[in-house]
Tab-separated table of C-alpha atoms in Angstrom:
chain	number	residue	atom	x	y	z
P	1	MET	CA	16.950	5.757	-19.698
P	2	SER	CA	13.522	7.134	-19.390
P	3	SER	CA	12.504	10.588	-20.305
P	4	PHE	CA	11.597	11.295	-16.610
P	5	MET	CA	15.418	11.232	-15.867
P	6	THR	CA	16.575	13.283	-18.825
P	7	SER	CA	13.929	15.798	-19.026
P	8	PRO	CA	14.828	19.478	-17.674
P	9	LYS	CA	11.364	19.903	-16.364
P	10	PHE	CA	8.854	17.127	-15.527
P	11	LEU	CA	5.694	17.207	-13.482
P	12	PHE	CA	4.445	14.189	-11.679
P	13	THR	CA	1.264	13.620	-9.612
P	14	SER	CA	0.378	10.968	-6.991
P	15	GLU	CA	-2.771	10.771	-4.776
P	16	SER	CA	-3.726	9.183	-1.572
P	17	VAL	CA	-6.983	8.889	0.482
P	18	SER	CA	-7.858	8.930	3.952
P	19	GLU	CA	-8.646	5.807	6.046
P	20	GLY	CA	-12.346	6.870	5.984
P	21	HIS	CA	-12.606	6.747	2.294
P	22	PRO	CA	-15.088	4.208	1.326
P	23	ASP	CA	-12.459	2.135	-0.738
P	24	LYS	CA	-10.030	2.243	2.157
P	25	LEU	CA	-12.717	1.376	4.657
P	26	CYS	CA	-13.213	-1.929	2.593
P	27	ASP	CA	-9.534	-2.527	2.426
P	28	GLN	CA	-9.304	-2.267	6.152
P	29	ILE	CA	-12.274	-4.497	6.793
P	30	SER	CA	-10.758	-7.210	4.429
P	31	ASP	CA	-7.377	-6.937	6.157
P	32	ALA	CA	-8.903	-6.950	9.690
P	33	VAL	CA	-10.735	-10.193	8.814
P	34	LEU	CA	-7.340	-11.742	7.707
P	35	ASP	CA	-5.847	-10.722	10.918
P	36	ALA	CA	-8.501	-12.077	13.091
P	37	ILE	CA	-8.041	-15.324	11.290
P	38	TYR	CA	-4.191	-15.147	11.356
P	39	ALA	CA	-4.162	-14.426	15.021
P	40	GLN	CA	-5.606	-17.964	15.578
P	41	ASP	CA	-4.719	-19.801	12.606
P	42	PRO	CA	-1.524	-18.595	10.775
P	43	TYR	CA	-2.062	-21.319	8.020
P	44	GLY	CA	-5.646	-20.256	7.223
P	45	ARG	CA	-6.348	-19.380	3.609
P	46	VAL	CA	-7.852	-16.132	3.081
P	47	ALA	CA	-9.437	-14.182	0.095
P	48	CYS	CA	-11.816	-11.675	1.557
P	49	GLU	CA	-13.574	-8.921	-0.225
P	50	CYS	CA	-15.883	-6.119	0.925
P	51	ALA	CA	-18.211	-3.624	-0.478
P	52	ALA	CA	-19.720	-0.789	1.354
P	53	THR	CA	-22.787	1.403	0.468
P	54	THR	CA	-25.377	3.569	2.432
P	55	GLY	CA	-25.902	1.505	5.406
P	56	LEU	CA	-24.666	-1.748	4.434
P	57	ILE	CA	-21.534	-3.744	4.432
P	58	LEU	CA	-21.158	-6.897	2.428
P	59	VAL	CA	-18.314	-9.336	3.186
P	60	ALA	CA	-17.576	-12.164	0.661
P	61	GLY	CA	-15.012	-14.543	-0.276
P	62	GLU	CA	-13.114	-17.769	0.207
P	63	VAL	CA	-11.697	-18.789	3.475
P	64	THR	CA	-10.358	-22.229	4.804
P	65	THR	CA	-9.405	-22.228	8.519
P	66	THR	CA	-9.491	-24.262	11.620
P	67	CYS	CA	-10.845	-21.133	13.808
P	68	ASN	CA	-13.947	-19.324	14.268
P	69	VAL	CA	-14.199	-15.610	13.776
P	70	ASP	CA	-16.966	-13.212	14.594
P	71	ILE	CA	-17.039	-11.285	11.430
P	72	GLN	CA	-19.687	-9.065	12.281
P	73	ALA	CA	-17.642	-7.820	15.295
P	74	VAL	CA	-14.549	-7.354	13.256
P	75	VAL	CA	-16.480	-5.183	10.789
P	76	ARG	CA	-18.164	-3.087	13.247
P	77	ASN	CA	-14.947	-2.533	15.425
P	78	THR	CA	-13.164	-1.510	12.184
P	79	VAL	CA	-15.773	1.008	11.153
P	80	ARG	CA	-15.754	2.472	14.602
P	81	ASP	CA	-12.113	2.738	14.858
P	82	ILE	CA	-11.912	4.798	11.542
P	83	GLY	CA	-14.302	7.006	12.964
P	84	TYR	CA	-17.848	6.392	11.572
P	85	THR	CA	-19.382	6.497	15.035
P	86	CYS	CA	-22.194	9.137	14.433
P	87	SER	CA	-25.537	8.552	12.533
P	88	GLU	CA	-25.283	12.119	11.302
P	89	TYR	CA	-22.570	10.901	8.981
P	90	GLY	CA	-25.133	8.633	7.100
P	91	PHE	CA	-23.048	5.618	8.018
P	92	ASP	CA	-21.975	4.198	11.541
P	93	HIS	CA	-20.800	1.148	13.185
P	94	LEU	CA	-23.759	0.464	15.225
P	95	THR	CA	-26.542	0.848	12.572
P	96	CYS	CA	-24.982	-0.205	9.307
P	97	GLY	CA	-26.147	-3.653	8.001
P	98	VAL	CA	-23.520	-6.532	7.672
P	99	ILE	CA	-23.985	-9.390	5.295
P	100	THR	CA	-21.532	-12.226	5.011
P	101	SER	CA	-21.110	-14.773	2.312
P	102	ILE	CA	-17.902	-16.914	2.930
P	103	ASN	CA	-17.160	-20.091	1.084
P	104	GLU	CA	-13.909	-22.346	1.304
P	105	GLN	CA	-11.116	-22.138	-1.199
P	106	SER	CA	-11.570	-23.988	-4.371
P	107	PRO	CA	-9.988	-27.325	-4.407
P	108	ASP	CA	-8.598	-26.809	-7.630
P	109	ILE	CA	-6.511	-23.733	-6.499
P	110	ALA	CA	-5.749	-25.583	-3.273
P	111	LEU	CA	-4.067	-28.431	-5.419
P	112	GLY	CA	-1.337	-25.997	-6.685
P	113	VAL	CA	-0.876	-24.047	-3.494
P	114	ASP	CA	-0.555	-26.963	-1.023
P	115	ARG	CA	2.263	-28.618	-2.817
P	116	ALA	CA	4.292	-26.870	-5.849
P	117	GLN	CA	4.991	-28.662	-8.952
P	118	GLU	CA	8.619	-28.747	-8.088
P	119	ALA	CA	7.837	-30.659	-4.787
P	120	LYS	CA	5.837	-33.182	-6.804
P	121	ALA	CA	8.655	-33.697	-9.084
P	122	GLY	CA	11.178	-34.159	-6.231
P	123	GLU	CA	12.974	-30.745	-6.682
P	124	MET	CA	12.096	-29.523	-3.377
P	125	THR	CA	11.841	-31.097	0.088
P	126	GLU	CA	9.890	-30.361	3.296
P	127	GLU	CA	13.198	-29.440	4.975
P	128	ASP	CA	14.020	-27.012	2.361
P	129	ILE	CA	11.079	-24.484	2.768
P	130	GLU	CA	7.358	-24.757	2.791
P	131	VAL	CA	6.650	-26.651	-0.484
P	132	ILE	CA	3.778	-24.327	-1.411
P	133	GLY	CA	3.242	-23.272	-5.019
P	134	ALA	CA	2.190	-19.689	-6.124
P	135	GLY	CA	-1.509	-19.107	-5.564
P	136	ASP	CA	-2.069	-17.720	-9.013
P	137	GLN	CA	-0.371	-16.413	-12.195
P	138	GLY	CA	0.591	-12.786	-12.462
P	139	MET	CA	3.285	-10.214	-12.523
P	140	MET	CA	4.203	-8.057	-9.423
P	141	PHE	CA	6.172	-4.892	-9.528
P	142	GLY	CA	8.707	-3.487	-6.769
P	143	PHE	CA	10.312	-0.037	-6.679
P	144	ALA	CA	12.805	2.026	-4.720
P	145	CYS	CA	14.531	5.358	-5.303
P	146	ASN	CA	16.688	7.694	-3.191
P	147	GLU	CA	14.245	10.685	-3.449
P	148	THR	CA	13.231	10.363	0.314
P	149	PRO	CA	14.538	8.696	3.412
P	150	GLU	CA	12.014	5.951	3.012
P	151	LEU	CA	13.575	5.327	-0.613
P	152	MET	CA	10.140	5.917	-2.055
P	153	PRO	CA	8.891	8.590	-4.652
P	154	LEU	CA	8.216	11.903	-3.124
P	155	PRO	CA	4.832	12.606	-4.621
P	156	ILE	CA	3.211	9.439	-3.139
P	157	MET	CA	4.996	9.915	0.251
P	158	MET	CA	3.755	13.557	0.564
P	159	ALA	CA	0.392	12.592	-0.374
P	160	HIS	CA	0.198	9.839	2.286
P	161	ASN	CA	1.551	12.139	4.972
P	162	LEU	CA	-1.058	14.607	4.141
P	163	ALA	CA	-3.884	12.072	4.190
P	164	ARG	CA	-2.489	10.818	7.462
P	165	ARG	CA	-2.329	14.339	9.040
P	166	LEU	CA	-6.024	15.030	7.941
P	167	ALA	CA	-7.054	11.952	10.073
P	168	GLN	CA	-4.722	12.994	13.037
P	169	VAL	CA	-6.126	16.609	13.305
P	170	ARG	CA	-9.630	15.019	13.327
P	171	LYS	CA	-8.792	12.264	15.983
P	172	GLU	CA	-6.848	14.671	18.165
P	173	CYS	CA	-9.815	17.301	17.773
P	174	LEU	CA	-7.653	20.016	16.490
P	175	LEU	CA	-10.070	20.328	13.735
P	176	PRO	CA	-13.106	18.729	15.300
P	177	TYR	CA	-15.469	19.650	12.441
P	178	LEU	CA	-13.736	17.218	10.064
P	179	ARG	CA	-15.252	13.875	9.215
P	180	PRO	CA	-13.579	10.427	8.158
P	181	ASP	CA	-13.670	10.598	4.253
P	182	GLY	CA	-10.843	12.729	2.396
P	183	LYS	CA	-8.374	12.639	-0.507
P	184	THR	CA	-5.062	14.283	-1.116
P	185	GLN	CA	-3.096	14.902	-4.267
P	186	VAL	CA	0.446	16.318	-4.848
P	187	THR	CA	2.224	17.421	-7.956
P	188	ILE	CA	5.859	17.615	-7.752
P	189	GLU	CA	8.194	19.346	-10.352
P	190	TYR	CA	11.338	17.327	-11.281
P	191	HIS	CA	14.379	18.632	-13.142
P	192	PHE	CA	16.334	15.730	-14.545
P	193	GLY	CA	14.886	13.285	-12.404
P	194	ARG	CA	15.169	15.265	-9.012
P	195	PRO	CA	12.384	16.781	-7.121
P	196	VAL	CA	12.698	20.555	-6.720
P	197	ARG	CA	9.345	22.090	-5.781
P	198	VAL	CA	5.744	21.346	-5.070
P	199	ASP	CA	3.682	22.690	-7.958
P	200	SER	CA	0.171	21.973	-6.494
P	201	ILE	CA	-1.492	20.346	-3.482
P	202	VAL	CA	-5.059	19.179	-3.758
P	203	ILE	CA	-7.081	18.211	-0.504
P	204	ALA	CA	-10.733	17.183	-0.047
P	205	ALA	CA	-11.773	16.816	3.391
P	206	GLN	CA	-15.323	15.810	4.648
P	207	HIS	CA	-16.568	18.250	7.098
P	208	ASP	CA	-19.625	19.152	9.092
P	209	ALA	CA	-22.360	21.347	7.508
P	210	ASP	CA	-21.909	24.510	9.495
P	211	VAL	CA	-18.181	25.269	8.694
P	212	SER	CA	-17.406	27.867	6.154
P	213	GLN	CA	-15.300	27.298	3.036
P	214	GLN	CA	-12.749	29.869	4.146
P	215	GLN	CA	-12.132	28.550	7.576
P	216	ILE	CA	-11.597	24.868	6.018
P	217	GLN	CA	-9.086	26.452	3.626
P	218	ASP	CA	-7.242	28.550	6.276
P	219	ASP	CA	-7.185	25.648	8.835
P	220	ILE	CA	-6.058	22.919	6.284
P	221	ILE	CA	-3.344	25.065	5.137
P	222	GLU	CA	-2.005	26.049	8.509
P	223	HIS	CA	-2.610	22.611	10.287
P	224	VAL	CA	-2.289	20.021	7.686
P	225	ILE	CA	-0.043	21.357	4.844
P	226	LYS	CA	2.476	23.276	6.803
P	227	PRO	CA	3.355	20.659	9.286
P	228	ILE	CA	4.030	18.152	6.478
P	229	VAL	CA	5.564	19.930	3.649
P	230	ALA	CA	8.947	21.406	3.983
P	231	PRO	CA	8.939	25.293	3.436
P	232	ASP	CA	11.742	25.120	0.810
P	233	MET	CA	9.430	23.025	-1.379
P	234	LEU	CA	6.672	25.787	-1.476
P	235	ASP	CA	6.941	28.851	-3.355
P	236	LYS	CA	4.873	31.752	-4.430
P	237	ASP	CA	3.710	29.743	-7.630
P	238	THR	CA	2.423	26.643	-5.657
P	239	ARG	CA	-1.227	26.315	-6.145
P	240	TYR	CA	-3.591	24.986	-3.502
P	241	TYR	CA	-7.043	23.412	-4.146
P	242	ILE	CA	-8.891	22.736	-1.016
P	243	ASN	CA	-12.461	21.222	-1.067
P	244	SER	CA	-12.562	22.892	-4.554
P	245	THR	CA	-16.308	22.130	-5.150
P	246	GLY	CA	-17.059	24.246	-2.279
P	247	ARG	CA	-18.606	21.595	-0.053
P	248	PHE	CA	-18.115	18.209	1.299
P	249	VAL	CA	-20.505	17.106	3.917
P	250	VAL	CA	-21.873	14.047	2.412
P	251	GLY	CA	-19.157	11.414	2.194
P	252	GLY	CA	-18.125	7.834	3.067
P	253	PRO	CA	-20.419	4.961	1.864
P	254	MET	CA	-23.207	7.170	1.880
P	255	SER	CA	-21.782	9.304	-1.196
P	256	ASP	CA	-19.861	6.562	-3.024
P	257	THR	CA	-19.921	2.660	-2.866
P	258	GLY	CA	-16.522	1.378	-1.550
P	259	LEU	CA	-14.798	-1.740	-2.730
P	260	THR	CA	-11.919	-3.747	-1.633
P	261	GLY	CA	-8.725	-3.428	-3.982
P	262	ARG	CA	-9.896	-0.379	-5.900
P	263	LYS	CA	-6.915	1.951	-4.654
P	264	ILE	CA	-4.166	-0.225	-5.831
P	265	ILE	CA	-2.013	2.711	-7.139
P	266	VAL	CA	-2.383	4.421	-3.635
P	267	ASP	CA	-1.200	1.158	-2.098
P	268	THR	CA	1.855	1.084	-4.053
P	269	TYR	CA	3.930	3.783	-5.651
P	270	GLY	CA	1.513	6.439	-6.869
P	271	GLY	CA	1.802	5.459	-10.321
P	272	MET	CA	5.419	6.108	-10.517
P	273	VAL	CA	6.017	2.591	-12.012
P	274	PRO	CA	3.730	-0.195	-13.362
P	275	HIS	CA	1.477	-2.043	-11.037
P	276	GLY	CA	0.810	-5.840	-11.365
P	277	GLY	CA	-2.586	-7.511	-11.942
P	278	GLY	CA	-3.939	-7.767	-8.436
P	279	ALA	CA	-4.742	-5.883	-5.144
P	280	PHE	CA	-3.188	-6.729	-1.795
P	281	SER	CA	-5.930	-6.451	1.103
P	282	GLY	CA	-7.839	-9.281	2.270
P	283	LYS	CA	-5.348	-11.904	0.736
P	284	ASP	CA	-3.107	-14.223	2.703
P	285	PRO	CA	0.473	-14.540	1.714
P	286	THR	CA	0.074	-17.593	-0.358
P	287	LYS	CA	-1.417	-15.204	-2.890
P	288	VAL	CA	1.504	-13.762	-4.716
P	289	ASP	CA	-0.282	-10.643	-5.566
P	290	ARG	CA	0.574	-9.685	-1.887
P	291	SER	CA	3.664	-11.508	-1.094
P	292	GLY	CA	5.336	-11.239	-4.409
P	293	ALA	CA	4.767	-7.473	-4.342
P	294	TYR	CA	6.138	-7.364	-0.938
P	295	ALA	CA	9.252	-9.429	-1.911
P	296	ALA	CA	9.729	-6.988	-5.096
P	297	ARG	CA	9.676	-3.923	-2.689
P	298	TRP	CA	12.196	-5.690	-0.312
P	299	VAL	CA	14.561	-6.542	-3.209
P	300	ALA	CA	14.481	-3.195	-4.872
P	301	LYS	CA	14.969	-1.258	-1.538
P	302	ASN	CA	17.937	-3.350	-0.727
P	303	ILE	CA	19.444	-2.690	-4.085
P	304	VAL	CA	19.115	1.060	-3.644
P	305	ALA	CA	20.187	0.885	-0.029
P	306	ALA	CA	23.306	-1.031	-1.052
P	307	GLY	CA	24.213	1.913	-3.501
P	308	LEU	CA	23.918	-0.434	-6.723
P	309	ALA	CA	21.403	2.103	-8.211
P	310	GLU	CA	19.530	5.318	-7.460
P	311	ARG	CA	16.330	3.846	-8.927
P	312	CYS	CA	15.326	0.370	-9.172
P	313	GLN	CA	12.273	-1.312	-10.615
P	314	ILE	CA	12.022	-5.047	-10.379
P	315	GLU	CA	9.283	-7.235	-12.029
P	316	ILE	CA	8.656	-10.729	-10.911
P	317	ALA	CA	6.161	-13.139	-12.564
P	318	TYR	CA	4.739	-16.347	-11.293
P	319	THR	CA	2.288	-19.179	-12.555
P	320	ILE	CA	-0.305	-21.065	-10.364
P	321	GLY	CA	1.148	-24.177	-8.529
P	322	VAL	CA	4.635	-23.440	-9.438
P	323	ALA	CA	7.141	-22.072	-6.809
P	324	SER	CA	9.992	-20.453	-8.704
P	325	PRO	CA	9.245	-17.243	-10.590
P	326	VAL	CA	8.911	-17.751	-14.373
P	327	SER	CA	10.746	-14.420	-14.914
P	328	LEU	CA	12.750	-11.727	-12.958
P	329	ASN	CA	13.509	-8.359	-14.701
P	330	ILE	CA	15.570	-5.457	-13.180
P	331	GLU	CA	15.500	-1.818	-14.436
P	332	THR	CA	17.641	0.843	-13.032
P	333	PHE	CA	16.894	3.557	-15.426
P	334	GLY	CA	20.538	4.374	-16.217
P	335	THR	CA	21.455	4.943	-12.482
P	336	GLY	CA	23.035	1.498	-11.909
P	337	ARG	CA	26.561	1.220	-10.801
P	338	VAL	CA	26.876	-2.115	-12.161
P	339	PRO	CA	24.913	-3.378	-15.380
P	340	ASP	CA	21.203	-4.590	-14.621
P	341	SER	CA	22.163	-8.031	-15.834
P	342	LYS	CA	24.704	-8.211	-13.054
P	343	ILE	CA	22.280	-6.891	-10.482
P	344	GLU	CA	19.681	-9.476	-11.717
P	345	GLN	CA	22.407	-12.166	-11.035
P	346	LEU	CA	23.043	-11.004	-7.684
P	347	VAL	CA	19.346	-10.920	-6.671
P	348	ARG	CA	19.059	-14.501	-7.807
P	349	GLU	CA	21.965	-15.352	-5.478
P	350	VAL	CA	21.061	-13.352	-2.551
P	351	PHE	CA	17.094	-13.754	-2.304
P	352	ASP	CA	14.831	-16.855	-2.537
P	353	LEU	CA	11.725	-15.690	-4.380
P	354	ARG	CA	9.644	-18.726	-4.081
P	355	PRO	CA	6.536	-18.081	-2.030
P	356	GLY	CA	7.266	-20.387	0.819
P	357	ALA	CA	10.655	-18.693	1.262
P	358	ILE	CA	9.171	-15.135	0.935
P	359	ILE	CA	6.811	-16.120	3.701
P	360	ARG	CA	9.566	-17.509	5.864
P	361	ASP	CA	11.880	-14.670	5.319
P	362	LEU	CA	9.422	-11.726	5.731
P	363	ARG	CA	7.611	-13.490	8.583
P	364	LEU	CA	4.267	-13.153	6.800
P	365	ARG	CA	2.171	-15.636	8.730
P	366	ARG	CA	1.247	-12.983	11.418
P	367	PRO	CA	-1.680	-10.738	11.862
P	368	ILE	CA	-0.012	-7.533	10.514
P	369	TYR	CA	-1.930	-6.808	7.582
P	370	ARG	CA	-4.787	-4.248	8.787
P	371	ALA	CA	-2.270	-1.463	9.347
P	372	THR	CA	-1.023	-1.623	5.635
P	373	ALA	CA	-4.660	-0.974	4.439
P	374	ALA	CA	-4.372	2.766	4.804
P	375	TYR	CA	-1.550	5.179	3.913
P	376	GLY	CA	0.363	2.827	1.698
P	377	HIS	CA	1.941	-0.620	2.060
P	378	PHE	CA	5.464	0.678	1.315
P	379	GLY	CA	7.696	3.238	2.821
P	380	ARG	CA	6.265	2.613	6.299
P	381	ASP	CA	8.311	2.827	9.440
P	382	ASP	CA	5.368	3.174	11.780
P	383	ILE	CA	3.945	-0.388	11.316
P	384	ASP	CA	5.395	-3.880	11.310
P	385	ALA	CA	6.473	-4.228	7.727
P	386	PRO	CA	9.354	-6.520	7.294
P	387	TRP	CA	9.545	-5.972	3.470
P	388	GLU	CA	10.934	-2.431	4.442
P	389	GLU	CA	14.002	-3.953	5.964
P	390	THR	CA	17.436	-3.271	4.294
P	391	ASN	CA	18.981	-6.375	5.827
P	392	ARG	CA	20.465	-7.757	2.585
P	393	ALA	CA	21.944	-4.539	1.486
P	394	ALA	CA	25.601	-5.544	2.783
P	395	LYS	CA	25.419	-8.726	1.113
P	396	LEU	CA	24.475	-7.169	-2.189
P	397	ARG	CA	27.121	-4.580	-1.926
P	398	ALA	CA	29.883	-7.211	-1.060
P	399	ALA	CA	28.719	-9.545	-3.824
P	400	ALA	CA	28.982	-6.612	-6.316
P	401	GLY	CA	32.406	-5.734	-5.195
P	402	ILE	CA	31.635	-2.135	-4.383
């Protein structure tokens, strides 16, 4: 059992970023390109990366598709929707340059993805599932716990909700002086694995030049923190750090180069559990970095929803060109109602974790990805996220005999 579950006092911190953060801007562009292709060609192969700096966006990657997509328009529409619409911000959708460098997927990679090793050996059939192999080697982690209704860790959920609220008060003109860039961070105090209070909240919010630091602090506490954080989680010792440098006017790609895939801990569980080797955004679901991680979350969430454990971490590993996982590991941190080895056996019986089956069962050949690219891929009930469904919990519970 981890020290987290046995410690009488334990502080844990997670961060999130707004949709206008330069890295998240790039994630959303990459996934917007994927969605645009999937809207026309659900069997397209997409690995789309984006970089953004002052006045410039570079879109590069490997794409194999039967459709034509206006990438320039996709990029500019995404930048506009995020809120970079004014040249005063130092970056906007009308004047930024857009450079593209797109090639087809490597034929050596396609060789393993198009037809899995098991299919070549006669162990899989076309009638069984799509006979694709994993698009790469690697390990993916999934997690769920009963700290929140979403079965997610509280620190990352609170950080996401604060970041989303920053965007909401800006877009609804409740705090019209805010600009798109921003970050949040939350430290939660745990007692024996249970969250009991908020120890500190950090918010950095980009703003117009003529707004005082005092007004920003007062407004953020009143209109961002109070609507999100339950009053009983705050006390006289809770610390607030709001724009702690005293000024945040220059932001977005003008202040910091953005890059797809650089906020992978924000995308997942806020550092509560390990992360696999790859990012998600811009990748079609034949890439197990994405689909394998989604499946791992789906499995872990169903295990907790079924009451088999209070906390569950799952690791799945693949090798390129092979459909079946090369390893599967379950860890319940001493909270399981049945042994972890038994849960692993149940997972193998109830879930098919080959990439083609994951794509089929989670309905992943659809343009659903841009919405995942800000405020986390997990714990979401505001977007189309089939990996959040608990549709196998009853079967797990029955199979476990509890």
